[in-house]
Coordinates of C-alpha atoms in Angstrom, one line a residue:
X1 CA 22.9 11.4 -17.2
X2 CA 19.7 12.8 -18.5
X3 CA 16.6 12.5 -16.4
X4 CA 13.2 13.0 -17.9
X5 CA 10.6 14.7 -15.6
X6 CA 6.9 14.6 -16.6
X7 CA 3.5 15.3 -15.0
X8 CA 2.1 12.7 -17.5
X9 CA 3.6 9.3 -17.7
X10 CA 4.8 7.8 -21.0
X11 CA 2.4 5.2 -22.3
X12 CA 4.9 2.4 -21.7
X13 CA 5.5 3.4 -18.0
X14 CA 4.1 0.1 -16.5
X15 CA 5.8 -2.0 -19.2
X16 CA 9.2 -0.5 -18.2
X17 CA 8.5 -1.1 -14.5
X18 CA 8.2 -4.8 -15.2
X19 CA 12.0 -4.9 -15.9
X20 CA 12.5 -4.8 -12.2
X21 CA 11.6 -7.6 -9.8
X22 CA 11.1 -5.1 -7.0
X23 CA 8.4 -3.1 -8.8
X24 CA 5.4 -2.2 -6.6
X25 CA 1.8 -1.4 -7.3
X26 CA 2.6 2.1 -5.9
X27 CA 5.0 2.6 -8.8
X28 CA 2.3 2.2 -11.5
X29 CA 0.5 4.7 -13.7
X30 CA -2.8 3.3 -12.5
X31 CA -2.0 4.1 -8.9
X32 CA -1.0 7.6 -9.9
X33 CA -4.5 8.0 -11.5
X34 CA -6.1 6.9 -8.3
X35 CA -4.3 9.3 -6.1
X36 CA -4.7 12.3 -8.4
X37 CA -8.4 11.8 -8.9
X38 CA -9.3 10.8 -5.4
X39 CA -7.1 13.2 -3.4
X40 CA -5.8 15.8 -5.9
X41 CA -2.1 14.6 -5.4
X42 CA -0.2 15.7 -8.6
X43 CA 2.0 12.9 -9.9
X44 CA 5.5 13.4 -11.1
X45 CA 7.3 10.8 -13.1
X46 CA 11.1 10.6 -13.1
X47 CA 12.9 8.5 -15.6
X48 CA 16.5 7.7 -16.7
X49 CA 17.3 5.2 -19.4
X50 CA 16.9 2.3 -17.0
X51 CA 15.4 3.6 -13.7
X52 CA 12.1 5.1 -12.7
X53 CA 10.3 6.7 -9.7
X54 CA 6.7 7.9 -9.2
X55 CA 6.0 10.5 -6.6
X56 CA 3.3 13.0 -5.7
X57 CA 3.3 16.8 -5.0
X58 CA 0.8 17.3 -2.2
X59 CA -0.3 19.6 0.6
X60 CA 1.5 19.4 3.9
X61 CA -0.3 19.8 7.3
X62 CA 0.5 22.1 10.2
X63 CA 3.4 24.6 10.1
X64 CA 5.1 22.9 7.2
X65 CA 2.0 23.5 5.1
X66 CA 2.4 27.2 5.5
X67 CA 6.0 27.0 4.2
X68 CA 5.2 25.1 1.0
X69 CA 4.2 21.7 -0.4
X70 CA 5.6 18.3 -0.1
X71 CA 6.8 15.5 -2.4
X72 CA 6.1 11.9 -1.4
X73 CA 7.0 8.6 -3.2
X74 CA 5.2 5.7 -1.6
X75 CA 7.5 3.1 -3.2
X76 CA 11.3 3.3 -3.9
X77 CA 12.9 3.8 -7.3
X78 CA 13.1 0.7 -9.6
X79 CA 15.5 -0.3 -12.3
X80 CA 19.3 0.0 -12.6
X81 CA 20.6 1.0 -9.2
X82 CA 23.7 2.7 -10.7
X83 CA 21.3 5.3 -12.1
X84 CA 19.5 6.0 -8.8
X85 CA 21.9 8.9 -7.7
X86 CA 21.0 10.8 -10.9
X87 CA 17.3 10.1 -10.3
X88 CA 17.5 11.3 -6.7
X89 CA 19.5 14.5 -7.7
X90 CA 16.8 15.2 -10.3
X91 CA 14.1 14.8 -7.7
X92 CA 15.7 17.3 -5.4
X93 CA 16.4 19.8 -8.2
X94 CA 12.8 19.6 -9.5
X95 CA 11.4 20.0 -6.0
X96 CA 13.5 23.2 -5.5
X97 CA 12.1 24.6 -8.8
X98 CA 8.6 23.9 -7.6
X99 CA 9.2 25.5 -4.1
X100 CA 8.6 22.1 -2.5
X101 CA 10.0 22.1 1.1
X102 CA 9.9 18.4 2.0
X103 CA 10.8 15.2 0.2
X104 CA 9.8 11.8 1.6
X105 CA 10.8 8.6 -0.3
X106 CA 9.6 5.3 1.0
X107 CA 11.7 2.1 0.9
X108 CA 9.7 -1.2 0.8
X109 CA 9.8 -4.7 2.1
X110 CA 11.3 -5.8 -1.2
X111 CA 14.0 -3.1 -1.4
X112 CA 15.6 -0.9 1.2
X113 CA 19.2 0.0 0.6
X114 CA 20.0 2.8 3.0
X115 CA 23.3 3.7 1.2
X116 CA 21.2 4.9 -1.8
X117 CA 19.8 7.7 0.2
X118 CA 22.8 9.7 1.4
X119 CA 21.8 13.1 2.9
X120 CA 18.3 11.9 3.9
X121 CA 17.0 11.4 7.4
X122 CA 16.1 7.8 8.1
X123 CA 12.6 7.0 9.6
X124 CA 11.7 3.5 10.6
X125 CA 8.7 1.8 9.0
X126 CA 7.2 -1.6 9.5
X127 CA 4.9 -3.8 7.5
X128 CA 3.6 -7.3 8.2
X129 CA 4.5 -9.8 5.4
X130 CA 3.5 -13.4 4.8
X131 CA 6.3 -15.2 3.0
X132 CA 4.9 -17.7 0.4
X133 CA 6.4 -20.5 -1.7
X134 CA 5.3 -23.3 0.7
X135 CA 2.7 -26.0 0.8
X136 CA -0.8 -25.0 2.1
X137 CA -0.2 -27.1 5.2
X138 CA 3.2 -25.3 5.9
X139 CA 1.5 -21.9 5.3
X140 CA -1.3 -22.7 7.7
X141 CA 1.3 -23.6 10.3
X142 CA 2.9 -20.2 10.0
X143 CA -0.3 -18.4 11.1
X144 CA -0.7 -17.3 14.7
X145 CA -2.7 -19.7 16.9
X146 CA -5.6 -17.3 17.1
X147 CA -5.9 -17.2 13.3
X148 CA -5.8 -21.0 13.0
X149 CA -8.4 -21.3 15.7
X150 CA -10.8 -19.0 14.0
X151 CA -10.3 -20.6 10.6
X152 CA -10.9 -24.1 12.1
X153 CA -14.1 -22.8 13.7
X154 CA -15.6 -21.5 10.4
X155 CA -14.9 -24.7 8.4
X156 CA -18.5 -25.8 9.3
X157 CA -20.1 -22.4 8.9
X158 CA -21.4 -21.7 5.4
X159 CA -19.9 -18.7 3.6
X160 CA -18.3 -18.3 0.2
X161 CA -15.3 -16.2 -0.9
X162 CA -15.6 -15.0 -4.5
X163 CA -14.2 -12.3 -6.7
X164 CA -16.1 -9.1 -6.3
X165 CA -17.6 -6.9 -9.0
X166 CA -18.4 -3.3 -9.3
X167 CA -21.9 -4.0 -7.9
X168 CA -20.2 -5.1 -4.6
X169 CA -18.6 -1.7 -4.0
X170 CA -21.6 -0.3 -2.3
X171 CA -21.7 -3.0 0.4
X172 CA -18.0 -2.8 0.6
X173 CA -17.9 0.9 1.3
X174 CA -20.8 1.1 3.6
X175 CA -19.3 -1.5 5.9
X176 CA -15.8 0.0 5.6
X177 CA -17.1 3.4 6.6
X178 CA -19.2 2.0 9.5
X179 CA -16.2 0.1 10.9
X180 CA -13.8 3.0 10.6
X181 CA -16.2 5.4 12.1
X182 CA -16.9 3.1 15.0
X183 CA -13.2 2.7 15.9
X184 CA -12.2 6.3 15.1
X185 CA -10.0 5.7 12.1
X186 CA -9.7 8.0 9.0
X187 CA -12.4 7.3 6.4
X188 CA -11.4 7.7 2.8
X189 CA -14.0 8.9 0.2
X190 CA -16.0 6.4 -1.7
X191 CA -14.4 7.6 -4.9
X192 CA -11.1 6.2 -3.8
X193 CA -12.5 2.6 -3.7
X194 CA -14.3 3.1 -7.0
X195 CA -11.0 4.2 -8.5
X196 CA -9.1 1.3 -7.1
X197 CA -11.6 -1.0 -8.8
X198 CA -11.5 0.9 -12.1
X199 CA -7.8 1.5 -12.3
X200 CA -6.3 -1.5 -10.4
X201 CA -8.8 -4.4 -10.3
X202 CA -10.3 -3.9 -13.7
X203 CA -6.9 -3.7 -15.4
X204 CA -5.7 -7.0 -13.9
X205 CA -3.3 -5.3 -11.6
X206 CA -5.2 -6.5 -8.5
X207 CA -7.9 -8.7 -7.0
X208 CA -11.1 -7.9 -5.1
X209 CA -12.2 -10.7 -2.9
X210 CA -15.5 -10.7 -1.0
X211 CA -17.2 -13.0 1.5
X212 CA -21.0 -13.4 1.7
X213 CA -23.1 -15.7 3.8
X214 CA -25.6 -18.2 2.3
X215 CA -28.2 -15.5 2.2
X216 CA -26.0 -13.2 0.2
X217 CA -25.3 -10.8 3.0
X218 CA -21.9 -9.1 2.8
X219 CA -19.5 -10.2 5.5
X220 CA -16.2 -8.9 4.4
X221 CA -13.9 -7.8 1.5
X222 CA -10.3 -7.2 0.5
X223 CA -8.6 -5.3 -2.3
X224 CA -5.0 -6.1 -3.2
X225 CA -2.5 -5.0 -5.8
X226 CA -0.8 -7.8 -7.7
X227 CA 2.0 -6.0 -9.6
X228 CA 5.4 -7.5 -9.5
X229 CA 6.4 -10.5 -7.3
X230 CA 4.5 -9.2 -4.2
X231 CA 0.8 -8.7 -3.6
X232 CA 0.0 -5.7 -1.5
X233 CA -3.1 -5.0 0.7
X234 CA -4.8 -1.8 -0.5
X235 CA -8.0 -1.9 1.6
X236 CA -10.2 -4.2 3.8
X237 CA -13.8 -4.0 4.9
X238 CA -15.9 -6.2 7.2
X239 CA -19.4 -6.4 8.5
X240 CA -19.4 -6.4 12.3
X241 CA -22.8 -8.2 12.4
X242 CA -21.2 -11.1 10.6
X243 CA -18.2 -11.4 12.9
X244 CA -19.1 -15.0 13.7
X245 CA -17.8 -15.8 10.2
X246 CA -14.4 -14.3 11.1
X247 CA -14.6 -12.6 7.6
X248 CA -11.2 -10.8 7.9
X249 CA -9.4 -14.1 8.9
X250 CA -11.2 -16.0 6.1
X251 CA -10.4 -13.5 3.4
X252 CA -6.8 -13.1 4.5
X253 CA -6.3 -16.8 4.4
X254 CA -8.0 -17.1 1.0
X255 CA -5.7 -14.4 -0.4
X256 CA -2.6 -16.1 1.0
X257 CA -3.6 -19.4 -0.7
X258 CA -4.5 -17.6 -4.0
X259 CA -1.2 -15.7 -4.0
X260 CA 0.8 -18.8 -3.2
X261 CA -0.9 -20.8 -6.0
X262 CA -0.2 -18.0 -8.5
X263 CA 3.5 -17.9 -7.8
X264 CA 3.8 -14.7 -5.8
X265 CA 6.8 -14.4 -3.4
X266 CA 4.9 -12.6 -0.6
X267 CA 1.7 -11.1 0.6
X268 CA 2.4 -7.6 2.1
X269 CA -0.4 -6.7 4.5
X270 CA 0.8 -3.1 4.4
X271 CA 2.2 -0.9 7.1
X272 CA 1.6 -0.9 10.9
X273 CA 2.2 1.8 13.5
X274 CA 5.7 1.5 14.9
X275 CA 5.7 1.6 18.7
X276 CA 1.8 1.8 19.0
X277 CA 0.6 2.2 22.5
X278 CA -0.9 -0.8 24.2
X279 CA -4.7 -0.6 24.0
X280 CA -4.7 2.0 21.2
X281 CA -6.6 1.5 17.9
X282 CA -3.3 1.2 16.0
X283 CA -2.1 -1.5 18.4
X284 CA -5.3 -3.5 17.7
X285 CA -4.7 -3.2 13.9
X286 CA -1.1 -4.3 14.4
X287 CA -2.1 -7.3 16.5
X288 CA -4.6 -8.5 13.9
X289 CA -2.1 -8.2 11.0
X290 CA 0.6 -10.0 12.9
X291 CA -1.6 -13.1 13.0
X292 CA -0.8 -13.7 9.3
X293 CA 2.8 -12.8 8.9
X294 CA 6.0 -11.4 10.4
X295 CA 7.1 -7.8 10.9
X296 CA 9.5 -6.6 8.3
X297 CA 11.3 -3.3 9.0
X298 CA 12.4 -0.8 6.3
X299 CA 12.7 3.0 6.1
X300 CA 11.3 6.1 4.8
X301 CA 13.9 8.7 3.8
X302 CA 13.2 12.4 4.4
X303 CA 14.9 15.7 3.5
X304 CA 13.8 19.2 4.2
X305 CA 14.4 22.0 1.6
X306 CA 14.2 25.8 1.5
X307 CA 12.3 27.4 4.3
X308 CA 11.6 24.1 6.0
X309 CA 15.4 23.4 6.1
X310 CA 16.1 26.9 7.5
X311 CA 13.4 26.5 10.1
X312 CA 14.8 23.2 11.2
X313 CA 18.3 24.7 11.7
X314 CA 16.9 27.6 13.7
X315 CA 15.1 25.2 16.1
X316 CA 18.4 23.4 16.9

């Protein structure tokens, strides 16, 4: 079967994605534009008649980076599964042509059929997911006790969740950066968030929710992708000085209610660190996300090529 490989997506790429109920915001042309402009990751679009995959050619770190570049797809292929083998073979062939030494293909909480990835090494991944399709009362009951307690506390505290605009990005980024710097997490460039707004939010492929107090002071914000039947957390920001408003809890709960009302099947709060050490920063992030959903395990699938494959054999 013929597989088309392009560095530029066909204009109807997103439209074709909508044929699959498992399509992910990370499959879209808009997300490709974000990653290329913000981080320099070169997108590659693979397409058969009824199946698609978006991945990125990017720099590798450490020893692997000296051997060559890597290819990463942050969401699995979508479409007719009978055409996936041809798609995956084409990916491997194209990577070999480009002297790429490592392929990483993510599954997702919507689709993770291990049998489709023969010859790939399986790596466990975990996300926290809130399953929707229930009454508001039933959804509230699924939250962890700590989340329900915090949300009950702020019922009497003034604060309004609204849809953010481009003007809110400055407050969003300043508080995001301050929080990540304070706890030692990686800080993405401001351009990344501007591009999320331009490519995802402004094109009705996502939502940007913010919480301000009655004086208009920024308390928190959340960006989500809304492509397909799942909404997916892209970024979160909060103002530590407004922690009495429990902004992250309030915005998460607001998003759950909004997604449920608008017919989405789940709210994916994105990945957590598998086996994070007790007391670590990652463990704290895991604990917070678990207040709003259950852990769903899936896999990333990896394969080494060329010099990286040879080096791996020599180490054994």
